[in-house]
Tab-separated table of C-alpha atoms in Angstrom:
chain	number	residue	atom	x	y	z
A	23	UNK	CA	-0.284	5.709	3.262
A	24	UNK	CA	-0.621	8.816	1.112
A	25	UNK	CA	0.738	7.308	-1.918
A	26	UNK	CA	-1.460	4.333	-1.714
A	27	UNK	CA	-4.689	6.491	-1.412
A	28	UNK	CA	-3.428	8.983	-4.398
A	29	UNK	CA	-2.980	6.106	-6.697
A	30	UNK	CA	-6.413	4.443	-5.729
A	31	UNK	CA	-8.111	7.876	-6.331
A	32	UNK	CA	-6.269	9.110	-9.454
A	33	UNK	CA	-6.864	5.277	-11.113
A	34	UNK	CA	-9.915	4.326	-9.728
A	35	UNK	CA	-11.776	3.746	-12.830
A	36	UNK	CA	-9.014	1.178	-14.118
A	37	UNK	CA	-9.080	-0.829	-10.507
A	38	UNK	CA	-12.527	-2.169	-11.726
A	39	UNK	CA	-11.728	-5.711	-12.336
A	40	UNK	CA	-13.341	-6.869	-15.572
A	41	UNK	CA	-15.519	-10.227	-15.569
A	42	UNK	CA	-13.680	-13.486	-16.451
A	43	UNK	CA	-10.338	-11.725	-15.676
A	44	UNK	CA	-7.993	-14.559	-14.037
A	45	UNK	CA	-7.950	-14.449	-10.062
A	46	UNK	CA	-4.451	-16.494	-9.976
A	47	UNK	CA	-1.889	-14.943	-12.545
A	48	UNK	CA	1.617	-15.998	-13.314
A	49	UNK	CA	3.494	-13.323	-15.252
A	50	UNK	CA	5.298	-14.701	-18.261
A	51	UNK	CA	9.013	-13.302	-19.112
A	52	UNK	CA	9.515	-15.505	-22.298
A	53	UNK	CA	8.887	-12.699	-24.362
A	54	UNK	CA	11.202	-10.371	-22.696
A	55	UNK	CA	15.031	-9.678	-23.948
A	56	UNK	CA	16.628	-9.839	-20.262
A	57	UNK	CA	15.871	-11.026	-17.150
A	58	UNK	CA	14.323	-14.495	-18.422
A	59	UNK	CA	13.113	-17.352	-15.907
A	60	UNK	CA	15.327	-20.467	-17.054
A	61	UNK	CA	12.961	-22.774	-15.834
A	62	UNK	CA	9.852	-20.884	-16.608
A	63	UNK	CA	7.935	-23.981	-18.427
A	64	UNK	CA	8.729	-25.919	-15.266
A	65	UNK	CA	7.254	-23.304	-12.679
A	66	UNK	CA	4.441	-22.389	-14.891
A	67	UNK	CA	3.334	-26.433	-14.905
A	68	UNK	CA	3.424	-26.330	-10.967
A	69	UNK	CA	1.358	-23.179	-10.997
A	70	UNK	CA	-1.381	-24.378	-13.680
A	71	UNK	CA	-1.811	-27.240	-10.921
A	72	UNK	CA	-2.802	-24.420	-8.552
A	73	UNK	CA	-5.427	-22.718	-10.743
A	74	UNK	CA	-2.711	-19.954	-12.030
A	75	UNK	CA	-3.376	-18.419	-15.655
A	76	UNK	CA	-0.439	-17.254	-17.556
A	77	UNK	CA	-0.214	-13.461	-18.561
A	78	UNK	CA	2.249	-11.629	-20.745
A	79	UNK	CA	2.259	-8.223	-20.099
A	80	UNK	CA	3.912	-7.401	-23.357
A	81	UNK	CA	0.894	-6.772	-25.432
A	82	UNK	CA	-0.993	-5.271	-22.653
A	83	UNK	CA	-1.743	-1.390	-21.869
A	84	UNK	CA	-1.211	0.051	-18.475
A	85	UNK	CA	-4.812	0.304	-17.853
A	86	UNK	CA	-5.356	-3.198	-18.912
A	87	UNK	CA	-2.722	-4.650	-16.565
A	88	UNK	CA	-4.186	-2.347	-13.811
A	89	UNK	CA	-7.732	-3.984	-14.414
A	90	UNK	CA	-6.542	-7.520	-14.478
A	91	UNK	CA	-4.220	-7.185	-11.480
A	92	UNK	CA	-7.223	-5.238	-9.514
A	93	UNK	CA	-9.120	-8.306	-9.298
A	94	UNK	CA	-6.411	-10.966	-8.877
A	95	UNK	CA	-6.131	-12.913	-5.800
A	96	UNK	CA	-2.232	-14.047	-6.353
A	97	UNK	CA	0.333	-12.845	-8.869
A	98	UNK	CA	3.520	-14.820	-9.111
A	99	UNK	CA	6.451	-14.471	-11.352
A	100	UNK	CA	10.108	-13.632	-11.475
A	101	UNK	CA	11.158	-10.475	-10.563
A	102	UNK	CA	14.035	-8.481	-12.283
A	103	UNK	CA	15.967	-7.510	-9.157
């Protein structure tokens, strides 16, 4: 609980979603060197039918990512674990 409060207070300026940012985000791993999703194109095709927009984090700053994710309704993508 304290950690969530600290993050919100520390990054409050970044947590304001920008107008026009996607509400449903599919995180692409196409440009990564490791832990790629072998069927990403197929998964994205299905997600697109449900209103998801692809996002590639590699070209975005941490602040830009926070602003986009702050306004998201849903975020999906492969995890690296």
